[in-house]
Short mmCIF file of C-alpha atoms in Angstrom, two decimals:
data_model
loop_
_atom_site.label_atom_id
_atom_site.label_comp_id
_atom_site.label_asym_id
_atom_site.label_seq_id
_atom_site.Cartn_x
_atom_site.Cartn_y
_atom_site.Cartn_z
CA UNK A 26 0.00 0.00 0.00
CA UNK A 27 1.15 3.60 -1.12
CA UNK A 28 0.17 7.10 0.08
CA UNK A 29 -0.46 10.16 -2.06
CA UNK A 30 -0.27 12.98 0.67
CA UNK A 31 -1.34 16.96 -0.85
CA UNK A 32 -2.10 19.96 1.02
CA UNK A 33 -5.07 22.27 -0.60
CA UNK A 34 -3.94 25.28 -1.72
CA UNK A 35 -7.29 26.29 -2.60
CA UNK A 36 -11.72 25.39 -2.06
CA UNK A 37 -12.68 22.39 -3.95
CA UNK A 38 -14.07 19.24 -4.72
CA UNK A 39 -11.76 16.69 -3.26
CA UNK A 40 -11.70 14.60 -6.55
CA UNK A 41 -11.64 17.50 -9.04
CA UNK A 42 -8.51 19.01 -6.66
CA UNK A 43 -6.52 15.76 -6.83
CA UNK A 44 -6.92 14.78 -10.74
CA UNK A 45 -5.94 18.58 -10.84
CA UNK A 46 -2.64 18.58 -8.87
CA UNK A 47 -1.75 14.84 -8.97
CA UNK A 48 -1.49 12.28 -11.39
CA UNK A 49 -4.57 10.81 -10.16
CA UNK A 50 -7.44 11.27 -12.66
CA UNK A 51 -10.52 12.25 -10.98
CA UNK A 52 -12.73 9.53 -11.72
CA UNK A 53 -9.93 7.26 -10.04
CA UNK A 54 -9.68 9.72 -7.21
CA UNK A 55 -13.88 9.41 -6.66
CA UNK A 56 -13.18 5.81 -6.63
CA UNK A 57 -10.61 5.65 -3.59
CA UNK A 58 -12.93 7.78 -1.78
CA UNK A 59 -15.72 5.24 -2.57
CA UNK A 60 -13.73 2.24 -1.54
CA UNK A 61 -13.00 4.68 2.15
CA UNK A 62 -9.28 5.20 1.05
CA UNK A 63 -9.41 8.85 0.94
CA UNK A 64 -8.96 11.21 4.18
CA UNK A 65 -9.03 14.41 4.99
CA UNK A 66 -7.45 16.01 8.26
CA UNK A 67 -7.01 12.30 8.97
CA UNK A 68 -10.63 11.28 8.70
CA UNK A 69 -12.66 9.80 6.72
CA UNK A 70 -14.31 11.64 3.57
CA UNK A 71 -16.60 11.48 0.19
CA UNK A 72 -16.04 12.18 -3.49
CA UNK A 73 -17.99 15.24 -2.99
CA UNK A 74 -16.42 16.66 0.20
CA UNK A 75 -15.21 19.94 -0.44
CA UNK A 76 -11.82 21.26 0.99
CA UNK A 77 -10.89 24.02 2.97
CA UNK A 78 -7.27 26.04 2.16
CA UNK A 79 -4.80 24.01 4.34
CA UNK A 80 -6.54 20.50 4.78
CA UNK A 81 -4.37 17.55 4.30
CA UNK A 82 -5.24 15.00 2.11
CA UNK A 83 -4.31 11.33 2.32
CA UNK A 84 -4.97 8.21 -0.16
CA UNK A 85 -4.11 5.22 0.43
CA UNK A 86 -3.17 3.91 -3.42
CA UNK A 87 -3.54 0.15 -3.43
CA UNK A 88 -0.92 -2.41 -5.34
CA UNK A 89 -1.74 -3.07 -8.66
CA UNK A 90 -4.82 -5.27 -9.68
CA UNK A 91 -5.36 -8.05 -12.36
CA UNK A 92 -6.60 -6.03 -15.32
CA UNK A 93 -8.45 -7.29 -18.45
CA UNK A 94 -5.89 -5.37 -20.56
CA UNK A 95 -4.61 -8.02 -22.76
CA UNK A 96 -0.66 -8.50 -22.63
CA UNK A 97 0.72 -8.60 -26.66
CA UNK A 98 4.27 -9.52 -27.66
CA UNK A 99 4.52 -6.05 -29.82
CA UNK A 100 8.15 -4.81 -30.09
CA UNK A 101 9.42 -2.17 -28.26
CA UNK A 102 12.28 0.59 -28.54
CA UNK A 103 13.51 0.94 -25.33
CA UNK A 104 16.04 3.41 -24.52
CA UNK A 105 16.29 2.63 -20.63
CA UNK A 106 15.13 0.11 -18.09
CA UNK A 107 15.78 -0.49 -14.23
CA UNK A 108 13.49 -2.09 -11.31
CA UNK A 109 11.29 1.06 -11.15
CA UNK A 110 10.84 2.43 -14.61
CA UNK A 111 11.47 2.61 -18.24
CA UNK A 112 12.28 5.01 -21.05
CA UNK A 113 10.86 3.93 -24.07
CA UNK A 114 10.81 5.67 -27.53
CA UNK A 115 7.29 5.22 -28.92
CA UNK A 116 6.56 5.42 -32.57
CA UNK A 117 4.13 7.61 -34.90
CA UNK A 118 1.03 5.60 -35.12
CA UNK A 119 0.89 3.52 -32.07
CA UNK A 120 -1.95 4.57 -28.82
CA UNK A 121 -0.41 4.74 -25.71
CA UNK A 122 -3.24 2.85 -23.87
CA UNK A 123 -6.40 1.18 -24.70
CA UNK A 124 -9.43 3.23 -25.59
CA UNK A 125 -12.60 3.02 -27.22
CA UNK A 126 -12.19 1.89 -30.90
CA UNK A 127 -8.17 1.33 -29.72
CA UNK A 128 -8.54 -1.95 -27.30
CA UNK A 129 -5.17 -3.89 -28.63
CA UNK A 130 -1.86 -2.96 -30.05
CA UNK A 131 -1.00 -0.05 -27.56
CA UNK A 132 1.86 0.88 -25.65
CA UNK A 133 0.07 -0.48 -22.65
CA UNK A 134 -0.51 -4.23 -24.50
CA UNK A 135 3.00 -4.27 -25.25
CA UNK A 136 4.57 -2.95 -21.93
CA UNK A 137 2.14 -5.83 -19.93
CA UNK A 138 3.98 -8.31 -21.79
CA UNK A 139 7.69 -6.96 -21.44
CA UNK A 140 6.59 -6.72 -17.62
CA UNK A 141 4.79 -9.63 -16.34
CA UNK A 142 6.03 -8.91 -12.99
CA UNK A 143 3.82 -5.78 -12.73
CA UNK A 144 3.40 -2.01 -13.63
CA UNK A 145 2.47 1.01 -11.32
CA UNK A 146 -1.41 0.83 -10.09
CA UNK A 147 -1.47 5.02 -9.70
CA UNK A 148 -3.54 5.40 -12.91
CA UNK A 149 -5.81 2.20 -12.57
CA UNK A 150 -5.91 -0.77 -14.70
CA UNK A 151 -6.26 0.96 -18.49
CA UNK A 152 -3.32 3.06 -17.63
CA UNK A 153 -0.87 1.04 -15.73
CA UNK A 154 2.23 2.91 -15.73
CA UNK A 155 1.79 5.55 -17.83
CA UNK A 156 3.44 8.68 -16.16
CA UNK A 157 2.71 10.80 -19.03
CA UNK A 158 1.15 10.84 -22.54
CA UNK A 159 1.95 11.63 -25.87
CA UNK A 160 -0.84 11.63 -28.49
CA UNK A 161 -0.74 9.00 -30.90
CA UNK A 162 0.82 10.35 -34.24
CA UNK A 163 2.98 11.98 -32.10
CA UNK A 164 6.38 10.01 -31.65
CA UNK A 165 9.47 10.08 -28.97
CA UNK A 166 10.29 9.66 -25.33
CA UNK A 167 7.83 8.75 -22.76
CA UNK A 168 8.38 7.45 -19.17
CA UNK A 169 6.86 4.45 -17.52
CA UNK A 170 6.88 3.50 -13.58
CA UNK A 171 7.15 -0.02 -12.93
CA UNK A 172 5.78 0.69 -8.97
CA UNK A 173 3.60 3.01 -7.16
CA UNK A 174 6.59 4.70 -5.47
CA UNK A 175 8.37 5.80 -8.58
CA UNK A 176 5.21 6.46 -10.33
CA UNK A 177 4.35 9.10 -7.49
CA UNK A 178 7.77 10.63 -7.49
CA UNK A 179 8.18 10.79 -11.25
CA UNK A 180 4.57 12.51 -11.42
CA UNK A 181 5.63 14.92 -8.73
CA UNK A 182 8.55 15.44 -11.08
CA UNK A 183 6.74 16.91 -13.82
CA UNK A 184 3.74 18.86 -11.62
CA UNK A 185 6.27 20.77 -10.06
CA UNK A 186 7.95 21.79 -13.68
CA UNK A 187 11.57 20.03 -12.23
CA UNK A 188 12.03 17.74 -15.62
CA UNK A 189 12.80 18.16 -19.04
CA UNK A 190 10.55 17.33 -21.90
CA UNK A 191 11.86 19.10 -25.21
CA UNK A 192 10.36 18.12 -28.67
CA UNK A 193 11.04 18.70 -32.20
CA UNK A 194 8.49 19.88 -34.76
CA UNK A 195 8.81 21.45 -37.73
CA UNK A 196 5.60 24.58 -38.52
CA UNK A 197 4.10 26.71 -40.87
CA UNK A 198 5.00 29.44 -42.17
CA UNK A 199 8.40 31.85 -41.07
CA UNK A 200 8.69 32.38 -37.67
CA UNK A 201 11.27 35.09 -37.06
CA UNK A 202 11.84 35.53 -33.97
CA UNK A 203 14.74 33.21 -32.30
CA UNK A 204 13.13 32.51 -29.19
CA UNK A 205 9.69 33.16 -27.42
CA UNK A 206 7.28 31.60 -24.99
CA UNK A 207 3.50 30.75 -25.64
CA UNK A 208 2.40 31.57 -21.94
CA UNK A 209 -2.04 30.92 -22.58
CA UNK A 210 -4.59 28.76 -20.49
CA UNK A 211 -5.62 25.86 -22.13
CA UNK A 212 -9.18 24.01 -21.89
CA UNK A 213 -11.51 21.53 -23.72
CA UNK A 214 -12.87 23.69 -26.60
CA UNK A 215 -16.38 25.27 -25.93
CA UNK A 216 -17.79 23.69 -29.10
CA UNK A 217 -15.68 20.51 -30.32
CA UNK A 218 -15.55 18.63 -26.78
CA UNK A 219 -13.00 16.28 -28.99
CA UNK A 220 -10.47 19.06 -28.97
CA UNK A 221 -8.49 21.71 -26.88
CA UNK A 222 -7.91 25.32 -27.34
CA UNK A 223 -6.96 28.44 -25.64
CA UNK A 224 -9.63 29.47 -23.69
CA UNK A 225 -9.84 32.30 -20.89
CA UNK A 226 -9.81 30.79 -16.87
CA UNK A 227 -8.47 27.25 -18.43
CA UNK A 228 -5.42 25.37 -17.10
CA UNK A 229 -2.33 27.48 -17.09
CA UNK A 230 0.36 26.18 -19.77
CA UNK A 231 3.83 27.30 -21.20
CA UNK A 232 5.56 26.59 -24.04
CA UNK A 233 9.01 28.35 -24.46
CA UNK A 234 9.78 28.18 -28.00
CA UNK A 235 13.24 27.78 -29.92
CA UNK A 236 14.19 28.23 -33.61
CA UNK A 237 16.48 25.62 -34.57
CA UNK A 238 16.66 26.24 -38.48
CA UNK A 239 14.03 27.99 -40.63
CA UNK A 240 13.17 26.44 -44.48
CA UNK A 241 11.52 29.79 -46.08
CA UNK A 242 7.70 28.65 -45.76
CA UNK A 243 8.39 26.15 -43.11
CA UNK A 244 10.38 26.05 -39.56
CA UNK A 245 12.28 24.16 -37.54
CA UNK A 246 11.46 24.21 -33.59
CA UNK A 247 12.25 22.71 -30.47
CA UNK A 248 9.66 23.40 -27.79
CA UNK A 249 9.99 22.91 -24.38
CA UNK A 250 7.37 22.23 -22.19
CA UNK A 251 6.91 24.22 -18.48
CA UNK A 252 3.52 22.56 -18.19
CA UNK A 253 1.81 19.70 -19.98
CA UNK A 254 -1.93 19.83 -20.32
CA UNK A 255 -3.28 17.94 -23.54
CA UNK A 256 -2.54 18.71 -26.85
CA UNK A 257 -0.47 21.52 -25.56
CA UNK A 258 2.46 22.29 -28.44
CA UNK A 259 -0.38 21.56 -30.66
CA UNK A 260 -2.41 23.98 -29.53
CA UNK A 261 -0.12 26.72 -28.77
CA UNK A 262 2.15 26.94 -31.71
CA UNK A 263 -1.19 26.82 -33.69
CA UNK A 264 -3.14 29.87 -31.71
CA UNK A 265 0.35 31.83 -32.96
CA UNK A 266 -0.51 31.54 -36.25
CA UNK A 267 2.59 28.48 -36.84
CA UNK A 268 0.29 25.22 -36.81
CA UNK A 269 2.39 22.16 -36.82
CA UNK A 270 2.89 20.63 -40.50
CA UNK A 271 0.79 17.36 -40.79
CA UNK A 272 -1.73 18.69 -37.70
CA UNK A 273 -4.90 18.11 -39.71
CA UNK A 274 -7.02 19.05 -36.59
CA UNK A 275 -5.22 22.23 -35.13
CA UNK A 276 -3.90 23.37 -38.65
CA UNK A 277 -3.66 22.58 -42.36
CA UNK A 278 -6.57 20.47 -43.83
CA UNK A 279 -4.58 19.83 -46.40
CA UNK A 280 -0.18 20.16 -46.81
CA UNK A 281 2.03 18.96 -49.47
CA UNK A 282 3.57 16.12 -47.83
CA UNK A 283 0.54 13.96 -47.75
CA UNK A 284 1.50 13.06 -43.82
CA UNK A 285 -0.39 10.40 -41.40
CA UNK A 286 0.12 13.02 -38.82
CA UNK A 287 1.69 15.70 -37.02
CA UNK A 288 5.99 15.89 -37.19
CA UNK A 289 6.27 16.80 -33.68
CA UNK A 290 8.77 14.26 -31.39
CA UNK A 291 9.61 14.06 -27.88
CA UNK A 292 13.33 14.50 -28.34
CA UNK A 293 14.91 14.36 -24.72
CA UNK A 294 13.54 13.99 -21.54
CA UNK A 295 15.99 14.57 -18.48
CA UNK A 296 14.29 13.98 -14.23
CA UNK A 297 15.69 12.60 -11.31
CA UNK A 298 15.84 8.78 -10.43
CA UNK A 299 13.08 8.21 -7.64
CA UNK A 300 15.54 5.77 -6.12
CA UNK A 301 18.80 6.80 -6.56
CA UNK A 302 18.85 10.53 -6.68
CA UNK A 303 20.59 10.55 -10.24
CA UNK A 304 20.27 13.24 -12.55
CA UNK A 305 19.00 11.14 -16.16
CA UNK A 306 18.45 12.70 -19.37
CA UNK A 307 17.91 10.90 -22.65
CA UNK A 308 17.77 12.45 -26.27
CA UNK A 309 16.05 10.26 -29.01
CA UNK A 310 16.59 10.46 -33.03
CA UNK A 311 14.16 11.96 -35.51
CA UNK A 312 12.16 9.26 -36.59
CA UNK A 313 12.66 8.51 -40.73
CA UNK A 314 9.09 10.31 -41.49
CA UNK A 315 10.28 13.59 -40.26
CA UNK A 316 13.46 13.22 -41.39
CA UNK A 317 12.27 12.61 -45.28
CA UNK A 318 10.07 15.83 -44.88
CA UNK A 319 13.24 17.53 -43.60
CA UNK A 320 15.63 16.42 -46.60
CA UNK A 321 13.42 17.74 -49.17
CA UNK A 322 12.98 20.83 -47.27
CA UNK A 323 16.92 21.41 -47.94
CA UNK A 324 16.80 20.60 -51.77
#
């Protein structure tokens, strides 16, 4: 048994506050409460209890369960692996966990088999593991916690803005400044509940944006991320007029290199070891896709 232990900063729904400032989601959160895992002030408390600025919140997380998530012998690209997590380099195409209309063939499928021993329970049984996300046409680095404890720490990690996640993506158009930062809340679009967008009183988010070579009409950027709500680059390099090339719903209907998908990559990703205290960073290639769109760009 593990402990998730926050401190409200602020008057709200117990569930809504931890899928807010943990890597809990809230419907997970609701659930511990159910199950009388969740406290408050050390005692007992609903889904719908609402906290007071200062009140200490406990879970108890529980080990990992059997899950009907089938285990599949899909090949991985692993870049790192120890007792408590993995770095692995996921490619354009693949889901990172099973969804509606994507049950098989995920990240998730595949890890379950490379670990029969067990992933972390923090994100329930469709998500075991999974510290972070990267959509699917989206390729690169990605961590995964093989336990609860490194699970928590590595989420804590990225909450409190103390790892690295740069990526790669090449835009529209000519953006001329060298550097800049994209500093606009995000939320689930008013309208298209499928998509994000900038949106006044959503989460905060931060980009900081670098130009790394420009290509006339096109350009070359790394981006790296202070926060990491969903669909973030995406969305910001879009709402500054510089959609990413290939981004069919943020962007271009229609580009000239007939892409499956965006060319954005998670490039490097750099946190501390939950166990040992070690500063780790790892930097992954350009897949072949982007780097075909790239070559022409020089000729």
């Amino acid at each position: 048994m593990n402990k998730l232990v926050l401190t409200a900063l602020y008057e709200e729904r117990i569930d809504k506050y931890t899928a807010d400032n943990s890597d809990i989601s809230r419907s997970y959160a609701a659930k511990l409460c159910d199950e009388g895992r969740a406290r408050v002030n050390s005692k007992p408390v609903s889904k719908k209890y609402r906290l007071h600025i200062s009140d200490v919140i406990e879970f108890d997380i529980p080990e990992p369960e059997c899950t009907e998530v089938t285990a599949q012998d899909i090949p991985l690209d692993i870049v790192y692996e120890d007792e408590d997590l993995l770095v692995v380099n996921k490619p354009r195409g693949m889901v990172v966990h099973p969804a509606a209309g994507n049950e098989s063939g995920t990240l998730v499928n595949a890890l379950m088999y490379h670990c029969p021993q067990g992933l972390s329970a923090i994100n329930g049984v469709i998500r075991p593991g999974i510290v972070h996300r990267i959509d699917k046409e989206t390729s690169g680095l990605l961590l995964v916690a093989k336990n609860n404890e490194a699970h928590l720490a590595l989420s804590a990690q990225l909450k409190e803005r103390k790892a690295l996640r740069k990526y790669w993506a090449l835009v529209n158009g000519n953006i001329r400044e060298d550097c800049f930062t994209v500093n606009k809340p995000i939320a689930r679009h008013p309208s298209d509940r499928k998509k994000m967008a900038v949106v006044q009183g959503g989460r905060e988010a931060i980009t900081h944006v670098s130009v790394l070579k420009r290509y006339g009409g096109f350009t070359l950027v790394e981006c790296r991320l202070e926060t990491g709500r969903t669909h973030q680059i995406r969305v910001h390099l879009a709402s500054v007029g510089h959609s990413i090339v290939g981004d069919k719903t943020y962007g271009i209907k229609k580009e000239r290199f007939k892409l499956e998908g965006q060319l954005l990559h998670a490039k490097t990703i750099g946190f501390v070891h939950p166990r040992t205290g070690k500063l780790m960073e790892f930097d992954s290639e350009l897949p072949e896709h982007f780097v075909q769109v790239l070559q022409k760009l020089e000729l």
